[in-house]
CSV table of C-alpha atoms and ligand atoms in Angstrom, one decimal:
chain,number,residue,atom,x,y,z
E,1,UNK,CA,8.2,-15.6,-21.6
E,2,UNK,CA,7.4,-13.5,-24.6
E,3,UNK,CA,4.4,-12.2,-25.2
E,4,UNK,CA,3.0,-8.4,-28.1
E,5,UNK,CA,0.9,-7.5,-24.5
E,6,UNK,CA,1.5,-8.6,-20.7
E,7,UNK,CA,-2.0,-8.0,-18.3
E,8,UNK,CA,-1.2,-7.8,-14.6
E,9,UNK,CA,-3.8,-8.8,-12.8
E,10,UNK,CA,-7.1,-10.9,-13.5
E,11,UNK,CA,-10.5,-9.2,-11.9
E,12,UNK,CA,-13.1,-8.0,-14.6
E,13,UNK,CA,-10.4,-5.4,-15.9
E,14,UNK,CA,-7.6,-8.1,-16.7
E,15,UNK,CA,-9.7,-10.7,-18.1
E,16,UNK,CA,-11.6,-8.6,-20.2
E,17,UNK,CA,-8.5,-6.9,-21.5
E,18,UNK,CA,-7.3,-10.3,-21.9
E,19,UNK,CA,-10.7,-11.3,-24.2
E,20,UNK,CA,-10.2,-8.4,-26.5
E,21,UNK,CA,-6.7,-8.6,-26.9
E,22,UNK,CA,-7.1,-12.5,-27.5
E,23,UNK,CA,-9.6,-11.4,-30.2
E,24,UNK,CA,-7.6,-9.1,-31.9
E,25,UNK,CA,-4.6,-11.9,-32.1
E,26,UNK,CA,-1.9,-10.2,-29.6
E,27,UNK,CA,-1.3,-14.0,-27.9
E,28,UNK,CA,-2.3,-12.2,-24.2
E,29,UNK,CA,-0.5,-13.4,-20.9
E,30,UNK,CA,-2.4,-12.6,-18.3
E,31,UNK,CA,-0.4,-13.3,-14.9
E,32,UNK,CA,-3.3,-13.6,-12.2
E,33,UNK,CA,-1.7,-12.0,-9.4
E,34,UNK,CA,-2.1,-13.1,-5.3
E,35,UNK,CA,-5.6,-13.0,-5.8
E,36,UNK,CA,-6.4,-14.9,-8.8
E,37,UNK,CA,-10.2,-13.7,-10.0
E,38,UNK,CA,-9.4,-10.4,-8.2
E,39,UNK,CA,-12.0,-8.8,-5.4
E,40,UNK,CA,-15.2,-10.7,-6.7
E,41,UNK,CA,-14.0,-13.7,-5.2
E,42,UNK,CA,-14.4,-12.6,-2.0
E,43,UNK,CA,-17.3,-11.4,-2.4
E,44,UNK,CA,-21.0,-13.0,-2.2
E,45,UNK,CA,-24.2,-12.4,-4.1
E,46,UNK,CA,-23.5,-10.4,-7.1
E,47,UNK,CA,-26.7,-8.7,-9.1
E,48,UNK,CA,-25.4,-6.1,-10.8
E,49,UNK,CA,-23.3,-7.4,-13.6
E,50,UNK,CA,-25.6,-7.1,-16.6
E,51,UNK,CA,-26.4,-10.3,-17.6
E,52,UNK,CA,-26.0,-12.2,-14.3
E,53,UNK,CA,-29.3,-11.1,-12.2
E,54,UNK,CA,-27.6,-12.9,-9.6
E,55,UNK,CA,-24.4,-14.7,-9.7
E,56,UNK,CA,-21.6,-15.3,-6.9
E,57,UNK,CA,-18.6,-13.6,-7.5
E,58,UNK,CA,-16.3,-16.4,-7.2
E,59,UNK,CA,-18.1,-18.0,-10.3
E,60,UNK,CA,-18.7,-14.9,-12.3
E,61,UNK,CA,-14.5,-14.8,-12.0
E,62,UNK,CA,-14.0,-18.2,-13.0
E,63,UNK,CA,-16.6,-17.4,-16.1
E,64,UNK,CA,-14.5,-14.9,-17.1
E,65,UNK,CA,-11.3,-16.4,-17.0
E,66,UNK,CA,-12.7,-19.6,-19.1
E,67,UNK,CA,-13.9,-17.0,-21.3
E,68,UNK,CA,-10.5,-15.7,-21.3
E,69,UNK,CA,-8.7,-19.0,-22.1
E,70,UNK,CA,-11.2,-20.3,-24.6
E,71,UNK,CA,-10.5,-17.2,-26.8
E,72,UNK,CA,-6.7,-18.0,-26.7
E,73,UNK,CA,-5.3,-16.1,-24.1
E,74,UNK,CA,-2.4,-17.7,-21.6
E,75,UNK,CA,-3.8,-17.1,-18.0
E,76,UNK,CA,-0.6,-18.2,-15.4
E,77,UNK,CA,-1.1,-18.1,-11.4
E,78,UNK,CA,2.3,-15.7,-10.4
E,79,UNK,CA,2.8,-12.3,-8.9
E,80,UNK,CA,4.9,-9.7,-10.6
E,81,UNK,CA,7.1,-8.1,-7.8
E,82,UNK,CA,8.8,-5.4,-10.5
E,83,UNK,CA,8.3,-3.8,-14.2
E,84,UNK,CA,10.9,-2.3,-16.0
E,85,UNK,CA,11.2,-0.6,-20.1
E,86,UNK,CA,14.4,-2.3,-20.9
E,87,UNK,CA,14.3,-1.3,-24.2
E,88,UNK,CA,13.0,1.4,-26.5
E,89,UNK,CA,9.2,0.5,-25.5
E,90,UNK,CA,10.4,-3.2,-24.4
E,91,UNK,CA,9.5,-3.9,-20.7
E,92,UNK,CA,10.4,-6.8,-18.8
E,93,UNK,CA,8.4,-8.0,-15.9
E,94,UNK,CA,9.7,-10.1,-13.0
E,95,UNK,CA,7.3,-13.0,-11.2
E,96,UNK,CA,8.0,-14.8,-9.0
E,97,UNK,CA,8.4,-18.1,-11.0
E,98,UNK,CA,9.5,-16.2,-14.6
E,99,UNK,CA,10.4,-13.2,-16.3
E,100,UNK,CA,8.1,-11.6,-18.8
E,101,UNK,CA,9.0,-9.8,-21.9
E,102,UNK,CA,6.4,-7.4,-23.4
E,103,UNK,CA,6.1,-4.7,-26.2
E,104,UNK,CA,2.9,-3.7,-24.2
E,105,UNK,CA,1.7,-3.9,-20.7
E,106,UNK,CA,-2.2,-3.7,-19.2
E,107,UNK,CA,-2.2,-2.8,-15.6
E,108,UNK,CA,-5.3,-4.1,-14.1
E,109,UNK,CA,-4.1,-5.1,-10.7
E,110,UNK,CA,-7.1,-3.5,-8.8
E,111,UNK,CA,-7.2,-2.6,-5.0
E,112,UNK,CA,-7.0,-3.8,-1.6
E,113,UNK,CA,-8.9,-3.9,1.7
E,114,UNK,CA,-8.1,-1.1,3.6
E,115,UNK,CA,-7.6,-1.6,7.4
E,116,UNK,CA,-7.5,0.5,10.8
E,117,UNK,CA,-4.4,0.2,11.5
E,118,UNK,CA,-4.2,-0.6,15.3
E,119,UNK,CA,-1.9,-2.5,16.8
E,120,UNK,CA,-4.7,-4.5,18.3
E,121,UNK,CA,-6.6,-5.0,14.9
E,122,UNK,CA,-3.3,-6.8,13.7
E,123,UNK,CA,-2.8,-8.7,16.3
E,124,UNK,CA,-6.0,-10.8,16.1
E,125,UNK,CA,-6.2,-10.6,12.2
E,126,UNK,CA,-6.8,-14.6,11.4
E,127,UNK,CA,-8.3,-14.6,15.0
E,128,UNK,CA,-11.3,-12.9,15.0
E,129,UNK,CA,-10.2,-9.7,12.8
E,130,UNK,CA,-11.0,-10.2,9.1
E,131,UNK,CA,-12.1,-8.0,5.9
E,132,UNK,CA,-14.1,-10.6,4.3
E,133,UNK,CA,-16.8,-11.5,5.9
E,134,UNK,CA,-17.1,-14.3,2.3
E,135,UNK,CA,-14.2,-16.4,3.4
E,136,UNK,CA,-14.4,-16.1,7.4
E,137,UNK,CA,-18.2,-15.4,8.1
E,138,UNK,CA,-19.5,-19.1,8.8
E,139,UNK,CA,-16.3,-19.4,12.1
E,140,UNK,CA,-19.3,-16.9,13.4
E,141,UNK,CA,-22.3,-19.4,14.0
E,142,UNK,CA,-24.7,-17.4,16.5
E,143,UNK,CA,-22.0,-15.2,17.8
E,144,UNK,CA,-21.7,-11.5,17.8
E,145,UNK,CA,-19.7,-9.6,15.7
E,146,UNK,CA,-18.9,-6.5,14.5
E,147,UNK,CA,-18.8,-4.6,11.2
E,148,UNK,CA,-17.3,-1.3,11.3
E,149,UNK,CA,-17.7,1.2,7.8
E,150,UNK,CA,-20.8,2.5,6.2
E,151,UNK,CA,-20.2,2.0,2.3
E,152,UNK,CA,-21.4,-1.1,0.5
E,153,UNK,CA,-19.2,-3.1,1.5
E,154,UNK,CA,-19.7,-2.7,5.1
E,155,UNK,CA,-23.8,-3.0,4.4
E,156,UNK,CA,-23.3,-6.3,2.0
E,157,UNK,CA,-21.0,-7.7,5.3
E,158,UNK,CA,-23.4,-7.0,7.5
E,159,UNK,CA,-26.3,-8.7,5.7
E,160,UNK,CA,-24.5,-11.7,4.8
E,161,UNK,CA,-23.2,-12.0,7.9
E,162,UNK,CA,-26.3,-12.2,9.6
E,163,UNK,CA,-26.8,-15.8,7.6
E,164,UNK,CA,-24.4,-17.0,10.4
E,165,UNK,CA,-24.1,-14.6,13.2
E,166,UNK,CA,-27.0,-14.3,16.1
E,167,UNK,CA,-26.1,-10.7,16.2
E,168,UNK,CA,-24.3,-8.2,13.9
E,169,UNK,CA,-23.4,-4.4,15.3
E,170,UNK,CA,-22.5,-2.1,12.0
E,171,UNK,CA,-20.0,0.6,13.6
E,172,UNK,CA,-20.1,3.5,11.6
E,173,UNK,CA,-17.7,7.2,12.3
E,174,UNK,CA,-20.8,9.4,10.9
E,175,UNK,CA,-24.6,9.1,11.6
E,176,UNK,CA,-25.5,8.6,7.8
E,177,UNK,CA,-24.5,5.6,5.3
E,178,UNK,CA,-22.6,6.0,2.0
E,179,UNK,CA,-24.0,2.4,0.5
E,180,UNK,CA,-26.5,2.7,-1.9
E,181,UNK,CA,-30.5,3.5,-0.9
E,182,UNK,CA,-31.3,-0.2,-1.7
E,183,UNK,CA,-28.8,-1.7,0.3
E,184,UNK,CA,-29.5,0.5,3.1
E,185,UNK,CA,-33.3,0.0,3.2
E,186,UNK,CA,-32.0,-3.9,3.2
E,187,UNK,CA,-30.2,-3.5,6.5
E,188,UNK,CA,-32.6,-1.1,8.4
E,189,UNK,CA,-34.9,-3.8,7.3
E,190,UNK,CA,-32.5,-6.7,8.8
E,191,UNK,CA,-33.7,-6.9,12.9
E,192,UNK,CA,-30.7,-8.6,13.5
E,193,UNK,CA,-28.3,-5.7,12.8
E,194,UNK,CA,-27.7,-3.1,15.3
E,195,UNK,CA,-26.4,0.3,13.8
E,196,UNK,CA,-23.8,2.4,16.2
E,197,UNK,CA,-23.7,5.5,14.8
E,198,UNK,CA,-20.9,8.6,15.3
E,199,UNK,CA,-18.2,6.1,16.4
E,200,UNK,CA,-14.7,4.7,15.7
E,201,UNK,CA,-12.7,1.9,17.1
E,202,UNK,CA,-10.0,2.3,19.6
E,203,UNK,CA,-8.9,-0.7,20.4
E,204,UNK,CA,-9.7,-4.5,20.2
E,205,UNK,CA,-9.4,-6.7,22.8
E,206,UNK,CA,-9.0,-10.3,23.6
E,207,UNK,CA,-7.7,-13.7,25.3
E,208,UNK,CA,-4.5,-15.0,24.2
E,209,UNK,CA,-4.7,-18.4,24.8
E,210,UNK,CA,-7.2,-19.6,22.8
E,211,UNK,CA,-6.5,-16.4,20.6
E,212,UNK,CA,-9.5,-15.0,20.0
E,213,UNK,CA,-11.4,-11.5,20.3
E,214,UNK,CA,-14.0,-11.2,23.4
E,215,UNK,CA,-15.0,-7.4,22.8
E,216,UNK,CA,-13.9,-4.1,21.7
E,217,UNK,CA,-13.6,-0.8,22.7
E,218,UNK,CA,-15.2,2.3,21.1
E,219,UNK,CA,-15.3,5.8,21.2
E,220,UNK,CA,-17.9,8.4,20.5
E,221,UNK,CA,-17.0,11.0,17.9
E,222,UNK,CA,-19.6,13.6,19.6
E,223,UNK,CA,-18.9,13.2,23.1
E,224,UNK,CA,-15.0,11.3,23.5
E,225,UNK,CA,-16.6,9.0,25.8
E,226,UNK,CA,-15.8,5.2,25.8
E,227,UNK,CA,-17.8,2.1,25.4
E,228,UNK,CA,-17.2,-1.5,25.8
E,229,UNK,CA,-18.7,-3.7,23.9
E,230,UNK,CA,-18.8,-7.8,23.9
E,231,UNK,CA,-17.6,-9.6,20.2
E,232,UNK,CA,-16.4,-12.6,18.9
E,233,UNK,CA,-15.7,-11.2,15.5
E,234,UNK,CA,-14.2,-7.6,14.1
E,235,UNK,CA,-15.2,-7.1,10.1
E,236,UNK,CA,-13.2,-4.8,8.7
E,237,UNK,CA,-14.8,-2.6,5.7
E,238,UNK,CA,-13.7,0.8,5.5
E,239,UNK,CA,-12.7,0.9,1.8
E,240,UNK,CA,-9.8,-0.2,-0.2
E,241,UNK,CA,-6.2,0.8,-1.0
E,242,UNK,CA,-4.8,0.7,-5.4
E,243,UNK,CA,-2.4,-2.1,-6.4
E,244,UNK,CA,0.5,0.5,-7.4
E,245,UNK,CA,3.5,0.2,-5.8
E,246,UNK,CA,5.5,-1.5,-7.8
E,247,UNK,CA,4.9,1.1,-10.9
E,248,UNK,CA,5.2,4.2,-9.1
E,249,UNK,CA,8.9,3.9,-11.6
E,250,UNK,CA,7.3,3.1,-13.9
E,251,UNK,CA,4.3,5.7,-14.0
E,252,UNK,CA,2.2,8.5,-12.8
E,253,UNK,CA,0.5,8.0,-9.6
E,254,UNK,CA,-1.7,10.3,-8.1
E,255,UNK,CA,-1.7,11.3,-4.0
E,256,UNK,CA,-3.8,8.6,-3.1
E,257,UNK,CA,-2.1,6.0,-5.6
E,258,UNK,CA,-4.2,5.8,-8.4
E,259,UNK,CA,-2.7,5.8,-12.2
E,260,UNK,CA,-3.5,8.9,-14.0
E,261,UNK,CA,-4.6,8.2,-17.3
E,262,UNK,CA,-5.2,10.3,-19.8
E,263,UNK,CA,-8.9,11.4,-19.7
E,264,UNK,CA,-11.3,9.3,-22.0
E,265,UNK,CA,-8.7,6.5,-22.8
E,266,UNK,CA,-6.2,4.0,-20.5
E,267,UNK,CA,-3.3,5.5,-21.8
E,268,UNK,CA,-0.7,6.4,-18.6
E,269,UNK,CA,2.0,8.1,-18.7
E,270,UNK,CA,4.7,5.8,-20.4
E,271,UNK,CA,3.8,5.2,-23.8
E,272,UNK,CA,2.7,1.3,-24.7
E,273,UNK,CA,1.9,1.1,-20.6
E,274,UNK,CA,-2.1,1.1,-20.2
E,275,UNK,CA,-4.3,1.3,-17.0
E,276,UNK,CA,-7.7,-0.5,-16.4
E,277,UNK,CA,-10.5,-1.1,-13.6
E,278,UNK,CA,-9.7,-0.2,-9.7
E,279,UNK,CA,-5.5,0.6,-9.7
E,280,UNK,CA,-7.1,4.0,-12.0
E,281,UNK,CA,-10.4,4.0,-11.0
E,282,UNK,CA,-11.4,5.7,-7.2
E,283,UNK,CA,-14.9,7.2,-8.6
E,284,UNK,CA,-17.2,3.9,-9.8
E,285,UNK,CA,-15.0,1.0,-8.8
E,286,UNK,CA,-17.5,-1.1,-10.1
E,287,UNK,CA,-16.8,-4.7,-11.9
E,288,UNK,CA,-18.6,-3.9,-15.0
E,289,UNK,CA,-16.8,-0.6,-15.0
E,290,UNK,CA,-13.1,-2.5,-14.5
E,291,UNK,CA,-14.6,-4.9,-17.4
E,292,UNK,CA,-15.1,-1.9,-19.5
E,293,UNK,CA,-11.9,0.0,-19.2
E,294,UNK,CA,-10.2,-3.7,-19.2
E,295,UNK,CA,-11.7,-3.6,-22.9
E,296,UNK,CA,-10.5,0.0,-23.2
E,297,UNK,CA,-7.1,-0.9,-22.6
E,298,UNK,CA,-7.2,-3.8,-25.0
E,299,UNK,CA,-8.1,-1.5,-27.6
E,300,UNK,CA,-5.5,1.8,-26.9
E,301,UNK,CA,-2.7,-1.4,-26.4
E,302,UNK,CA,-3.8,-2.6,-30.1
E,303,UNK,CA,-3.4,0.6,-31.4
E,304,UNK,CA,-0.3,1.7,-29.7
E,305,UNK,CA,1.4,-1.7,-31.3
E,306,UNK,CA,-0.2,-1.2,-34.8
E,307,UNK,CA,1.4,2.5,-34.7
E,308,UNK,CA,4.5,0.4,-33.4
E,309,UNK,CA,4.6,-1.8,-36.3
E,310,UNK,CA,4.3,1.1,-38.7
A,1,LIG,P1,-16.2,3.1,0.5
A,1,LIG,O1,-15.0,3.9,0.3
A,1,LIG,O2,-17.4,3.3,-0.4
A,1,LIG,O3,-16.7,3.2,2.0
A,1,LIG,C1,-15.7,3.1,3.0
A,1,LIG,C2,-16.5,3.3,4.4
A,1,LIG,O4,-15.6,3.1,5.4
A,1,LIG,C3,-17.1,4.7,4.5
A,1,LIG,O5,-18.3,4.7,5.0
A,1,LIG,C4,-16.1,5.4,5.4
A,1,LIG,O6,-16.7,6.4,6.2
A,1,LIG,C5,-15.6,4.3,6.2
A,1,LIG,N1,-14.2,4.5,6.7
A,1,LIG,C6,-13.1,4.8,5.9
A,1,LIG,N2,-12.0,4.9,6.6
A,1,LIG,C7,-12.4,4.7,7.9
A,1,LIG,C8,-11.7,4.6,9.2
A,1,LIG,N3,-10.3,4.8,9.2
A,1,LIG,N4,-12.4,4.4,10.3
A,1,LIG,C9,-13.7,4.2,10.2
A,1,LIG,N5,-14.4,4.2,9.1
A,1,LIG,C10,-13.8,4.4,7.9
A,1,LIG,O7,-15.7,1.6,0.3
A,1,LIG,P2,-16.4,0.2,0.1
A,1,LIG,O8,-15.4,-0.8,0.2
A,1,LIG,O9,-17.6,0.1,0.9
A,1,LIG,O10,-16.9,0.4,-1.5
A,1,LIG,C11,-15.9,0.6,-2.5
A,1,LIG,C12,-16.6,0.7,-3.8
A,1,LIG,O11,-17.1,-0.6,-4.2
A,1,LIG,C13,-17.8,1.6,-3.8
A,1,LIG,O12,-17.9,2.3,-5.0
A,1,LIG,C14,-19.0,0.6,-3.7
A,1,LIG,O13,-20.2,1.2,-4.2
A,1,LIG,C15,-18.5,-0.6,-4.4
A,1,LIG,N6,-19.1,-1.8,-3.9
A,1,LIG,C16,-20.2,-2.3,-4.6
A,1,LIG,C17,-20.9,-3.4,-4.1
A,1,LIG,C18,-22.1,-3.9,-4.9
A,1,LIG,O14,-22.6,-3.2,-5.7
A,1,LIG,N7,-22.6,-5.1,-4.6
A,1,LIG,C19,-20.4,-4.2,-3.0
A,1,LIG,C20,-19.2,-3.6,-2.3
A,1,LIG,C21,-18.6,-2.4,-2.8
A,1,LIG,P3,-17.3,7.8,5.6
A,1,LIG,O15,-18.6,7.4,5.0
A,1,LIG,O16,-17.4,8.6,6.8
A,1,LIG,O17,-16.2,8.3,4.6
């Protein structure tokens, strides 16, 4: 497929890149990624996208990538696995069900859940391990389970998952929150959340047959000691990981994985290759902050193939 500019990825960066570019008549494809609709669609209530003073995330996506399509841009469910410049400023992108050629490319493939890591926590991922408490909250009805983080995420889990569970622990490594005042005063209101404070997770244990979690094991970050607690459910929300590997070739990545761009603008490294929303963004990470660089990068990629045409 041809296409003047290619957007990678469709969360509030890639759709709104895809809105402006539509507008300015560059024929967008967006290809959606493995998460079509990005990180909102896993999540819940969201009231803090200006205009929506509350909307769920999964249908704030789908607004915005009907927005997307009625302005004229191509929206296609695949997953580039590599990016090349084949050409002077040509760049060819490989999907898995087609090739994309592009004079211009938006990056706006956002992040990931991060997880633990333990052997333990894979192990029963699916089986009583998850990081979104959206999609796997409601296999909780009047059990126990476990949160473990202290940003937003973590506190949003927590509360919603109290909807289902009869019980919700929030496991935290410090003794104060990161998430926002609001959300916080939300959860110390909440009587059916218990806060552990100053711990970690060491291990997560269960029964293999039924698979399923029956407790964990944590440990105190003040005094080493070891505590066993009983859960049927392990949230994961300890913060999320960029979308980058497959352009680290391509462009500049910083220690932690996140494009550089060029301060003030989406511009990366590699001329007519533009960054938007979480895979350059580890400061706000916020949707109508993706939405706005998304509309940056529409705008530098315009420019860029005006200067082209020349
Ligand atoms: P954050 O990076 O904000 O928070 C991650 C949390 O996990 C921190 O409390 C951190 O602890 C803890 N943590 C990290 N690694 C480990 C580990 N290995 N073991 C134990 N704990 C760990 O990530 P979030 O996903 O919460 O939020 C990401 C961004 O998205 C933020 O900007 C947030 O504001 C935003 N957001 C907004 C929402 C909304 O407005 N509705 C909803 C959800 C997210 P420590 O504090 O000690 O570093």
């Amino acid at each position: 497929m041809e296409t003047k500019v290619l957007i990678i990825g469709s969360g509030a960066a890639g759709y709104s890149a895809a809105i402006y570019a539509a507008r300015a008549n560059l024929e967008p494809i967006v290809v959606t990624g493995m998460q079509p609709g990005g990180q909102l669609t896993i999540t819940t209530d969201v009231e803090n996208y200006p205009g929506f003073a509350l909307i769920q995330g999964p249908e704030l996506m789908e607004q915005m990538r009907i927005h997307a399509e009625n302005v004229g841009a191509k929206v296609i469910d695949d997953h580039i696995k590599n990016v090349k410049e084949y050409n002077k400023s040509r760049f060819k992108s490989t999907g898995n069900i087609s090739d994309y050629y592009s004079d211009a490319i938006i990056i706006a493939a956002g992040a990931q859940a991060k997880w633990l890591g333990l052997e333990s926590e894979k192990k029963f991922q699916g089986y009583g391990v998850s990081a979104c408490a959206t999609c796997d909250g409601a296999f909780f009805r009047n059990k126990v389970v476990a949160v473990v983080g202290g940003g937003n995420t973590a506190v949003e889990e927590a509360i919603f998952l109290t909807r289902f569970a009869e019980k919700v622990i929030l496991i935290h490594r410090r003794d104060v929150l990161r998430a926002e005042k609001v959300m916080q005063d939300r959860l110390f209101n909440n009587n059916k959340i218990e806060i552990i404070w100053n711990h970690v997770v060491e291990e997560i244990l269960g029964t293999e047959n039924p698979k399923k979690v029956t407790s964990m094991v944590i440990k105190s970050i003040i005094t080493r000691s070891l505590q066993e607690i009983k859960v049927d459910g392990v949230f994961i929300a300890i913060g999320h990981a960029p979308n980058t590997a497959i352009f680290k070739s391509l462009v500049e990545i910083d220690d932690q994985g996140y494009i550089i761009t060029k301060p003030g603008t989406t511009l990366t490294s590699k001329d007519g290759v533009f960054a938007a929303g979480d895979v350059q963004d580890k400061v706000y990470r916020q949707a109508v902050v993706a939405a706005g660089t998304g509309c940056m990068a529409a705008l530098d990629a315009e420019k860029f193939l005006e200067s082209k045409d020349s």
